[in-house]
Coordinates of C-alpha atoms in Angstrom, one line a residue:
M1 CA 40.9 -11.8 -60.1
W2 CA 42.6 -8.4 -60.3
T3 CA 41.2 -6.2 -57.5
L4 CA 41.6 -2.5 -57.4
V5 CA 42.1 -1.1 -53.9
V6 CA 41.2 2.5 -53.2
N7 CA 42.1 4.2 -49.9
C8 CA 41.2 7.9 -49.7
G9 CA 42.4 10.0 -46.8
S10 CA 41.6 13.5 -45.8
S11 CA 44.2 14.8 -48.3
S12 CA 45.4 11.7 -50.0
L13 CA 44.5 8.8 -52.2
K14 CA 46.4 5.5 -52.0
F15 CA 45.7 2.9 -54.6
A16 CA 46.9 -0.7 -55.5
L17 CA 46.1 -3.3 -58.1
L18 CA 46.3 -6.7 -56.5
N19 CA 45.7 -10.4 -57.0
P20 CA 44.1 -11.3 -53.6
A21 CA 45.2 -14.9 -53.7
T22 CA 49.0 -14.3 -54.5
G23 CA 49.5 -10.8 -53.3
E24 CA 51.0 -9.9 -56.8
T25 CA 50.9 -6.1 -57.0
P26 CA 51.8 -4.6 -60.5
L27 CA 50.7 -1.1 -59.7
T28 CA 50.6 1.0 -56.6
G29 CA 50.4 4.8 -56.1
L30 CA 49.9 7.5 -53.6
A31 CA 48.5 10.9 -54.2
E32 CA 49.4 13.4 -51.5
R33 CA 48.6 17.0 -50.6
L34 CA 45.3 16.9 -52.4
G35 CA 43.6 20.3 -52.2
S36 CA 46.9 22.2 -52.6
D37 CA 49.1 23.5 -55.3
L38 CA 51.7 20.9 -54.3
A39 CA 49.6 17.8 -55.0
A40 CA 51.2 15.0 -56.9
V41 CA 50.9 11.2 -57.4
R42 CA 53.9 8.9 -56.8
V43 CA 53.4 5.8 -58.9
D44 CA 55.1 2.4 -58.9
R45 CA 54.2 0.5 -62.0
R46 CA 56.1 -2.8 -62.0
E47 CA 59.8 -1.7 -62.5
K48 CA 58.9 1.9 -63.3
R49 CA 58.6 4.6 -60.8
G50 CA 57.7 8.3 -61.2
T51 CA 55.8 11.3 -60.0
V52 CA 52.8 13.0 -61.8
P53 CA 51.9 16.5 -60.8
L54 CA 48.2 17.3 -60.1
P55 CA 47.5 20.9 -61.1
Q56 CA 43.9 20.9 -59.8
G57 CA 44.8 18.9 -56.7
S58 CA 41.5 17.0 -56.8
Y59 CA 40.4 13.5 -56.1
P60 CA 39.0 13.1 -59.6
E61 CA 42.3 14.3 -61.1
A62 CA 44.2 11.7 -59.0
F63 CA 41.8 9.0 -60.0
G64 CA 42.4 10.0 -63.6
V65 CA 46.1 9.2 -63.2
L66 CA 45.2 5.8 -61.7
L67 CA 43.1 5.0 -64.8
A68 CA 45.9 6.1 -67.1
E69 CA 48.3 3.9 -65.3
L70 CA 46.0 0.9 -65.6
D71 CA 45.7 1.6 -69.3
A72 CA 49.4 1.8 -69.6
L73 CA 49.7 -1.7 -68.1
G74 CA 46.8 -2.9 -70.3
L75 CA 45.0 -4.1 -67.3
R76 CA 42.0 -1.7 -66.9
Q77 CA 39.7 -4.2 -68.6
E78 CA 41.1 -7.0 -66.4
V79 CA 39.9 -5.4 -63.1
R80 CA 37.1 -7.5 -61.6
A81 CA 36.2 -5.6 -58.5
V82 CA 37.0 -2.4 -56.5
G83 CA 37.6 -2.4 -52.7
H84 CA 37.4 0.7 -50.7
R85 CA 38.7 1.4 -47.3
V86 CA 36.0 3.3 -45.3
V87 CA 37.0 4.5 -41.9
H88 CA 33.7 4.6 -40.0
G89 CA 30.6 2.5 -40.6
G90 CA 29.1 3.0 -37.2
D91 CA 27.5 -0.1 -35.7
R92 CA 25.7 -1.0 -38.9
F93 CA 28.4 -3.2 -40.4
N94 CA 30.4 -6.1 -38.9
A95 CA 31.8 -7.3 -42.3
P96 CA 32.6 -5.9 -45.8
V97 CA 29.6 -5.2 -47.9
R98 CA 28.7 -4.6 -51.6
I99 CA 28.1 -0.9 -52.1
T100 CA 24.6 0.1 -52.8
P101 CA 22.8 3.4 -52.5
E102 CA 21.7 2.3 -49.0
V103 CA 25.2 1.6 -47.9
L104 CA 26.4 5.0 -49.3
E105 CA 23.7 6.7 -47.2
V106 CA 24.9 5.0 -44.0
I107 CA 28.5 6.1 -44.7
R108 CA 27.1 9.6 -45.1
T109 CA 25.4 9.5 -41.8
C110 CA 28.6 8.5 -40.1
I111 CA 30.4 11.7 -41.3
P112 CA 30.0 13.3 -37.9
L113 CA 31.9 10.4 -36.3
A114 CA 34.8 10.7 -38.9
P115 CA 34.4 14.2 -40.4
L116 CA 37.9 14.2 -42.1
H117 CA 37.8 10.6 -43.4
N118 CA 34.3 9.6 -44.4
P119 CA 33.8 12.5 -47.0
A120 CA 37.1 11.5 -48.6
N121 CA 36.1 7.9 -48.6
L122 CA 32.9 8.9 -50.4
A123 CA 34.8 10.8 -52.9
G124 CA 36.9 7.8 -53.8
I125 CA 33.8 5.6 -54.0
E126 CA 32.1 8.1 -56.3
A127 CA 35.0 8.4 -58.6
A128 CA 35.3 4.6 -58.9
L129 CA 31.6 4.1 -59.5
A130 CA 31.9 6.6 -62.4
A131 CA 35.0 4.9 -63.9
F132 CA 33.8 1.3 -63.3
P133 CA 29.9 1.4 -63.2
E134 CA 29.7 -2.3 -64.3
L135 CA 32.0 -3.7 -61.5
P136 CA 31.1 -4.9 -58.0
Q137 CA 32.4 -2.4 -55.4
V138 CA 32.9 -3.3 -51.8
A139 CA 33.3 -1.1 -48.7
V140 CA 35.7 -2.5 -46.1
F141 CA 35.3 -0.7 -42.8
D142 CA 38.1 0.0 -40.3
T143 CA 35.4 -0.3 -37.6
A144 CA 33.8 -3.6 -38.7
F145 CA 36.4 -5.8 -37.1
H146 CA 35.6 -4.4 -33.7
Q147 CA 31.8 -5.0 -33.9
S148 CA 32.5 -8.3 -32.2
M149 CA 33.3 -6.4 -28.9
P150 CA 30.8 -7.1 -26.1
P151 CA 28.9 -4.2 -24.5
V152 CA 31.0 -4.3 -21.5
A153 CA 33.9 -3.2 -23.7
Y154 CA 32.2 -0.8 -26.0
R155 CA 29.7 1.0 -23.8
Y156 CA 30.8 4.2 -21.9
A157 CA 29.5 4.8 -18.4
V158 CA 27.4 7.8 -19.6
P159 CA 23.6 8.3 -19.9
T160 CA 22.1 5.6 -21.9
A161 CA 20.2 8.1 -24.0
W162 CA 23.6 9.3 -25.4
Y163 CA 24.1 5.7 -26.7
T164 CA 20.7 5.1 -28.0
Q165 CA 20.1 8.5 -29.5
Y166 CA 23.5 9.6 -30.6
G167 CA 25.6 6.3 -30.9
V168 CA 28.0 7.4 -28.2
R169 CA 30.1 4.2 -27.8
R170 CA 33.5 2.8 -28.5
Y171 CA 33.9 1.8 -32.1
G172 CA 37.6 1.1 -32.6
F173 CA 39.8 1.7 -35.5
H174 CA 42.7 0.2 -37.5
G175 CA 40.5 -2.9 -37.8
I176 CA 41.8 -3.9 -41.2
S177 CA 45.3 -3.9 -40.0
H178 CA 44.6 -5.8 -36.7
A179 CA 42.7 -8.4 -38.6
Y180 CA 45.4 -8.9 -41.2
V181 CA 48.3 -9.2 -38.7
A182 CA 46.3 -11.7 -36.5
E183 CA 45.9 -13.9 -39.6
E184 CA 49.6 -13.6 -40.4
A185 CA 50.7 -14.2 -36.8
A186 CA 48.7 -17.5 -36.8
R187 CA 50.5 -18.4 -39.9
L188 CA 53.9 -17.6 -38.7
L189 CA 53.3 -19.4 -35.4
A190 CA 51.8 -22.4 -37.2
R191 CA 48.7 -22.1 -35.0
D192 CA 45.0 -22.2 -35.8
L193 CA 43.7 -18.6 -35.5
T194 CA 40.5 -19.8 -33.9
D195 CA 42.5 -21.1 -31.0
L196 CA 44.9 -18.1 -30.5
S197 CA 44.7 -15.3 -27.9
L198 CA 46.6 -12.3 -29.2
V199 CA 47.4 -8.7 -28.4
T200 CA 48.0 -6.8 -31.6
A201 CA 49.7 -3.4 -31.4
H202 CA 49.4 -1.1 -34.4
L203 CA 51.9 1.7 -33.9
G204 CA 52.3 4.5 -36.3
N205 CA 51.3 8.1 -36.4
G206 CA 48.0 6.7 -35.1
C207 CA 48.3 3.9 -32.6
S208 CA 45.9 1.3 -31.2
V209 CA 46.1 -2.0 -29.3
T210 CA 43.5 -4.8 -29.7
A211 CA 42.7 -8.0 -27.8
V212 CA 42.0 -10.7 -30.4
Q213 CA 40.6 -14.1 -29.4
G214 CA 39.8 -16.6 -31.9
G215 CA 40.3 -14.1 -34.8
R216 CA 37.7 -11.8 -33.2
S217 CA 38.2 -8.4 -31.5
L218 CA 37.2 -8.5 -27.7
D219 CA 38.5 -5.0 -26.9
T220 CA 40.5 -2.2 -28.4
S221 CA 42.1 1.0 -27.2
M222 CA 40.6 3.6 -29.7
G223 CA 37.0 4.6 -28.9
L224 CA 34.3 6.8 -30.4
T225 CA 37.0 8.6 -32.3
P226 CA 40.6 7.8 -33.1
L227 CA 41.7 10.2 -30.3
E228 CA 41.2 7.8 -27.4
G229 CA 43.8 5.5 -26.0
L230 CA 47.6 5.4 -26.6
V231 CA 50.1 8.4 -26.9
M232 CA 50.3 8.9 -30.7
G233 CA 52.2 11.0 -33.1
T234 CA 50.1 14.2 -32.7
R235 CA 47.1 12.9 -30.8
S236 CA 47.0 13.0 -27.1
G237 CA 45.3 9.7 -26.4
D238 CA 43.5 9.4 -23.0
V239 CA 43.2 12.7 -21.1
D240 CA 40.8 13.8 -18.2
P241 CA 37.4 14.4 -19.7
G242 CA 37.3 17.6 -17.6
L243 CA 40.3 19.0 -19.5
P244 CA 38.3 20.9 -22.2
D245 CA 36.2 22.7 -19.6
Y246 CA 39.3 23.6 -17.7
L247 CA 41.1 25.1 -20.6
A248 CA 38.0 26.9 -21.8
Q249 CA 37.8 28.6 -18.4
E250 CA 41.5 29.1 -17.8
A251 CA 42.9 29.8 -21.3
G252 CA 39.8 31.0 -23.0
L253 CA 40.1 28.4 -25.7
T254 CA 37.0 27.3 -27.7
L255 CA 36.0 23.6 -27.9
A256 CA 37.1 23.5 -31.5
E257 CA 40.5 24.9 -30.6
I258 CA 41.0 22.3 -27.8
T259 CA 39.9 19.4 -30.0
A260 CA 42.2 20.5 -32.8
A261 CA 45.2 20.8 -30.4
L262 CA 44.4 17.3 -28.9
N263 CA 44.4 15.9 -32.4
R264 CA 47.2 17.8 -34.2
E265 CA 49.5 19.3 -31.6
S266 CA 49.8 16.7 -28.8
G267 CA 51.1 13.2 -28.5
L268 CA 54.9 12.8 -29.3
L269 CA 54.9 16.2 -30.9
G270 CA 53.3 18.0 -27.9
L271 CA 55.5 16.3 -25.3
S272 CA 58.8 16.7 -27.2
G273 CA 58.2 20.1 -28.8
L274 CA 60.2 18.8 -31.6
T275 CA 58.5 16.3 -33.9
N276 CA 56.1 13.4 -34.2
D277 CA 58.6 11.3 -36.1
M278 CA 59.8 8.4 -33.8
R279 CA 63.1 8.2 -35.7
E280 CA 63.9 11.8 -35.0
L281 CA 62.9 11.4 -31.4
E282 CA 65.0 8.5 -30.8
A283 CA 68.0 10.3 -32.2
A284 CA 67.3 13.4 -30.0
A285 CA 66.7 11.3 -26.9
A286 CA 70.0 9.4 -27.5
G287 CA 71.6 12.9 -27.8
G288 CA 70.4 13.9 -24.4
N289 CA 67.2 15.9 -25.2
T290 CA 65.1 15.5 -22.0
N291 CA 61.8 16.4 -23.7
A292 CA 62.5 13.8 -26.4
Q293 CA 63.3 11.3 -23.7
L294 CA 60.1 12.0 -21.9
A295 CA 58.1 11.6 -25.1
L296 CA 59.7 8.2 -25.8
E297 CA 59.2 7.0 -22.2
S298 CA 55.6 8.2 -22.1
F299 CA 54.8 6.4 -25.4
V300 CA 56.2 3.2 -24.1
Y301 CA 54.7 3.5 -20.6
R302 CA 51.2 4.0 -21.9
L303 CA 51.7 1.2 -24.5
A304 CA 52.9 -1.3 -22.0
K305 CA 50.0 -0.5 -19.5
T306 CA 47.5 -0.9 -22.4
I307 CA 49.1 -4.3 -23.6
A308 CA 49.0 -5.6 -20.0
G309 CA 45.3 -4.5 -19.7
M310 CA 44.3 -6.2 -22.9
A311 CA 46.0 -9.4 -21.7
T312 CA 43.6 -9.5 -18.8
V313 CA 40.7 -9.3 -21.3
L314 CA 41.9 -12.5 -23.0
G315 CA 42.7 -14.5 -19.9
R316 CA 45.5 -16.2 -21.8
L317 CA 48.2 -14.5 -23.9
D318 CA 49.6 -16.6 -26.7
A319 CA 51.5 -13.9 -28.5
L320 CA 52.1 -10.1 -28.8
V321 CA 52.2 -8.7 -32.3
F322 CA 53.9 -5.4 -33.2
T323 CA 53.0 -3.7 -36.6
G324 CA 52.7 -0.3 -38.1
G325 CA 55.5 2.1 -39.0
I326 CA 56.9 2.3 -35.5
G327 CA 55.9 -1.3 -34.5
E328 CA 57.7 -2.6 -37.6
N329 CA 60.8 -0.4 -37.5
S330 CA 61.6 0.8 -33.9
A331 CA 63.7 -1.9 -32.2
T332 CA 64.1 0.7 -29.4
V333 CA 60.3 0.9 -28.7
R334 CA 59.8 -2.8 -28.8
A335 CA 62.6 -3.5 -26.4
A336 CA 61.6 -0.9 -24.0
T337 CA 58.0 -2.1 -24.1
L338 CA 58.9 -5.7 -23.5
A339 CA 61.2 -4.7 -20.7
R340 CA 58.1 -3.2 -18.9
L341 CA 56.1 -6.4 -19.5
G342 CA 58.3 -8.9 -17.8
L343 CA 55.4 -10.1 -15.6
L344 CA 53.8 -11.5 -18.8
G345 CA 56.8 -13.7 -19.5
F346 CA 58.5 -12.0 -22.4
Q347 CA 62.2 -12.7 -23.0
L348 CA 63.6 -10.4 -25.7
N349 CA 66.0 -11.8 -28.2
A350 CA 68.1 -8.6 -28.8
A351 CA 69.6 -9.8 -32.0
A352 CA 66.4 -10.8 -33.5
N353 CA 64.8 -7.6 -32.4
A354 CA 67.5 -5.5 -34.0
Q355 CA 67.1 -7.3 -37.3
A356 CA 63.4 -6.9 -37.4
V357 CA 63.3 -3.7 -39.4
R358 CA 62.8 -2.4 -42.9
G359 CA 60.4 -5.1 -44.0
Q360 CA 62.0 -8.0 -41.9
G361 CA 59.6 -9.5 -39.4
G362 CA 59.4 -12.6 -37.3
V363 CA 59.6 -13.7 -33.6
I364 CA 61.8 -11.4 -31.5
T365 CA 61.8 -13.3 -28.2
S366 CA 63.8 -16.3 -27.2
G367 CA 61.5 -17.8 -24.6
G368 CA 58.3 -17.4 -22.6
V369 CA 55.4 -15.8 -24.5
P370 CA 56.4 -15.0 -28.0
A371 CA 56.4 -11.5 -29.3
L372 CA 56.7 -10.9 -33.0
V373 CA 56.9 -8.3 -35.8
V374 CA 54.3 -8.6 -38.6
N375 CA 54.4 -6.2 -41.5
T376 CA 50.9 -5.0 -42.0
N377 CA 49.4 -4.9 -45.5
E378 CA 46.0 -3.3 -45.4
E379 CA 45.7 -3.2 -49.2
R380 CA 46.0 -6.9 -49.5
M381 CA 43.5 -7.4 -46.6
I382 CA 41.1 -5.2 -48.4
A383 CA 41.6 -7.1 -51.6
R384 CA 40.9 -10.3 -49.8
E385 CA 37.8 -9.1 -48.1
T386 CA 36.5 -7.7 -51.4
A387 CA 37.0 -11.0 -53.1
R388 CA 35.1 -12.7 -50.3
A389 CA 32.3 -10.2 -50.3
V390 CA 31.9 -10.5 -54.2
K391 CA 32.0 -14.3 -54.0
G392 CA 29.4 -14.4 -51.2
A393 CA 27.0 -11.7 -52.3
P394 CA 24.6 -11.7 -55.1
A395 CA 25.7 -9.7 -58.2

């Protein structure tokens, strides 16, 4: 069954045609800078690669390129289902669901919780419904995996009315990635996922850590929004809740300006004053730039603290999993993190760690609790979940 996966971001549209069972992917593409004059789609169609400009810079225009590429492969009529990544489903969904008018309305009601992403997700869904009105379409939520968290993990210590009336609670994100790498880690370790206690660390421009027990999320570092938790590329992660009021009083900044700065000007970029790119930071730190060194050390410090905290949630740690752009490619970050986690029993294998980059994964420890690198594949996970939802739900 060919499944078309659509992943719309705030200014991007990522797509892939997959066989959920085998992972075969004859077509992938990424439209970037949507909404601008520089919008274009990079397409990888079997052995052919190219870039298609998008003069209008719109989601429908990008989707039109996707349909043309499917036609060029002769596979448009072979698509059997469409799976959509949706960032926020609130607390209504704990699994992927077939898209109905009611599901679309819930996604709309969650826009205040994900104002940049849910509208884009809806744009992708609407374009796909128009192009494939006869096909089953499935929403796969980033938040769904974390709906197994108990109240002690997801409730904030704030007035109960905020929770009951406004949905103020921790939701968590990157759930599709955390679920995928947990399954892959079980396979690599030759263990039953239902008998594994894992900490999974998705590290990219956005970062989160999750405690996974028996294939279920028990706790995660992101919260009501993706701003909570670790130091990230441009996001601050945890800060004192009194910070916005203080800056409003002292610097005259508005709440919107403070929120924007915490999301787009903080994290690695804010600490270093240079970049949010870990590769550039590592090079600058190695060259003696003290701000880059602080950014790198802060990233690792917060990460190690969070991993250790998640281990206490599990009670038993069977393995630590690194994934995401930084997790899969920065041997430096992994080594520094494991060095801070000696009390958990990690013994780094320096050679294996150095080799686990650019698509290479596997175990990077030589004894004690295993740590491993698993390359995430959210598109394949969405395709798998879409196939399961289509098989299990009435047409």
